[in-house]
Amino acid sequence: MTDVSPVLARVRAVALLLPDVEERTQDGHSFVVGDAAFVRVRDGENGAAVVQVLDDVHHWADVAIGADTDWTLVEDRIAHSWELAAPRDLLEAGGR
């Protein structure tokens, strides 16, 4: 088993609480709902992890992760990204 970065562990814990999410490990770690990825964790420069979420126009946006990261804000961004990617019928059924 490979070591998991603290950032990936934290993102995984948040993402997998959302309905119908699965983790994929192609080209880093992606979390998907239906067939759509909504959060990705990748290796960045100097070994730092890069977290990406969907923005309101469905482009990938980097989320800054550092020693003073506001994880409540990051969790909200992950949840919002899930809402953007989730199939309509899942959202209509109550989503999160």
Short mmCIF file of C-alpha atoms in Angstrom, two decimals:
data_model
loop_
_atom_site.label_atom_id
_atom_site.label_comp_id
_atom_site.label_asym_id
_atom_site.label_seq_id
_atom_site.Cartn_x
_atom_site.Cartn_y
_atom_site.Cartn_z
CA MET A 1 0.00 0.00 0.00
CA THR A 2 1.38 3.42 -0.91
CA ASP A 3 1.56 6.32 1.48
CA VAL A 4 -1.32 8.77 1.20
CA SER A 5 -0.63 12.47 1.52
CA PRO A 6 -2.52 14.33 4.25
CA VAL A 7 -4.18 16.45 1.54
CA LEU A 8 -5.44 13.41 -0.39
CA ALA A 9 -6.64 11.79 2.84
CA ARG A 10 -8.60 14.92 3.76
CA VAL A 11 -10.10 15.36 0.28
CA ARG A 12 -10.98 11.65 0.14
CA ALA A 13 -12.77 11.85 3.51
CA VAL A 14 -14.89 14.78 2.29
CA ALA A 15 -15.57 13.53 -1.24
CA LEU A 16 -16.61 10.03 -0.24
CA LEU A 17 -19.27 11.42 2.12
CA LEU A 18 -21.16 12.76 -0.89
CA PRO A 19 -23.76 10.53 -2.61
CA ASP A 20 -22.75 8.13 -5.39
CA VAL A 21 -19.06 9.09 -5.42
CA GLU A 22 -16.25 6.82 -6.43
CA GLU A 23 -12.51 7.34 -6.54
CA ARG A 24 -10.42 6.76 -9.65
CA THR A 25 -6.66 6.69 -9.76
CA GLN A 26 -5.82 7.56 -13.33
CA ASP A 27 -3.42 10.49 -13.65
CA GLY A 28 -3.56 11.28 -9.93
CA HIS A 29 -6.73 10.81 -7.91
CA SER A 30 -10.12 11.87 -9.19
CA PHE A 31 -13.47 11.65 -7.49
CA VAL A 32 -16.45 11.18 -9.79
CA VAL A 33 -20.23 11.25 -9.57
CA GLY A 34 -21.94 9.52 -12.46
CA ASP A 35 -19.29 9.74 -15.16
CA ALA A 36 -18.13 13.26 -14.28
CA ALA A 37 -15.07 14.11 -12.23
CA PHE A 38 -15.68 16.86 -9.69
CA VAL A 39 -12.45 16.98 -7.67
CA ARG A 40 -8.89 15.98 -8.51
CA VAL A 41 -5.77 15.70 -6.38
CA ARG A 42 -2.48 15.75 -8.24
CA ASP A 43 1.18 16.08 -7.45
CA GLY A 44 2.36 19.64 -7.84
CA GLU A 45 5.75 21.30 -7.72
CA ASN A 46 8.11 20.44 -4.88
CA GLY A 47 5.94 17.46 -3.87
CA ALA A 48 2.98 19.62 -2.83
CA ALA A 49 -0.49 18.34 -3.66
CA VAL A 50 -2.74 20.34 -5.97
CA VAL A 51 -6.51 20.18 -5.43
CA GLN A 52 -8.75 21.10 -8.34
CA VAL A 53 -12.53 21.59 -8.31
CA LEU A 54 -15.04 22.65 -10.94
CA ASP A 55 -15.99 26.30 -11.06
CA ASP A 56 -19.39 27.65 -12.11
CA VAL A 57 -18.53 27.40 -15.82
CA HIS A 58 -17.22 23.83 -15.44
CA HIS A 59 -13.54 24.69 -15.76
CA TRP A 60 -10.96 23.28 -13.37
CA ALA A 61 -9.89 25.72 -10.67
CA ASP A 62 -6.94 25.18 -8.34
CA VAL A 63 -7.59 25.41 -4.61
CA ALA A 64 -4.62 26.72 -2.66
CA ILE A 65 -3.54 24.30 0.06
CA GLY A 66 -1.07 25.44 2.70
CA ALA A 67 -0.37 25.41 6.40
CA ASP A 68 -3.17 27.93 7.01
CA THR A 69 -5.77 26.31 4.72
CA ASP A 70 -9.38 26.94 5.70
CA TRP A 71 -10.64 23.36 5.30
CA THR A 72 -14.24 24.41 5.82
CA LEU A 73 -13.96 26.53 2.67
CA VAL A 74 -12.25 23.69 0.80
CA GLU A 75 -15.03 21.30 1.87
CA ASP A 76 -17.64 23.78 0.60
CA ARG A 77 -15.82 24.08 -2.73
CA ILE A 78 -15.72 20.27 -3.07
CA ALA A 79 -19.46 20.02 -2.28
CA HIS A 80 -20.30 22.79 -4.77
CA SER A 81 -18.21 21.07 -7.42
CA TRP A 82 -20.12 17.84 -6.73
CA GLU A 83 -23.41 19.73 -7.26
CA LEU A 84 -22.16 21.01 -10.61
CA ALA A 85 -21.16 17.53 -11.78
CA ALA A 86 -23.94 15.39 -10.30
CA PRO A 87 -26.61 13.99 -12.61
CA ARG A 88 -29.86 15.94 -12.53
CA ASP A 89 -31.87 12.99 -11.20
CA LEU A 90 -29.52 12.66 -8.23
CA LEU A 91 -29.90 16.37 -7.43
CA GLU A 92 -33.69 16.14 -7.76
CA ALA A 93 -33.70 13.16 -5.36
CA GLY A 94 -32.24 15.34 -2.65
CA GLY A 95 -28.51 15.32 -3.41
CA ARG A 96 -26.57 16.08 -0.30
#
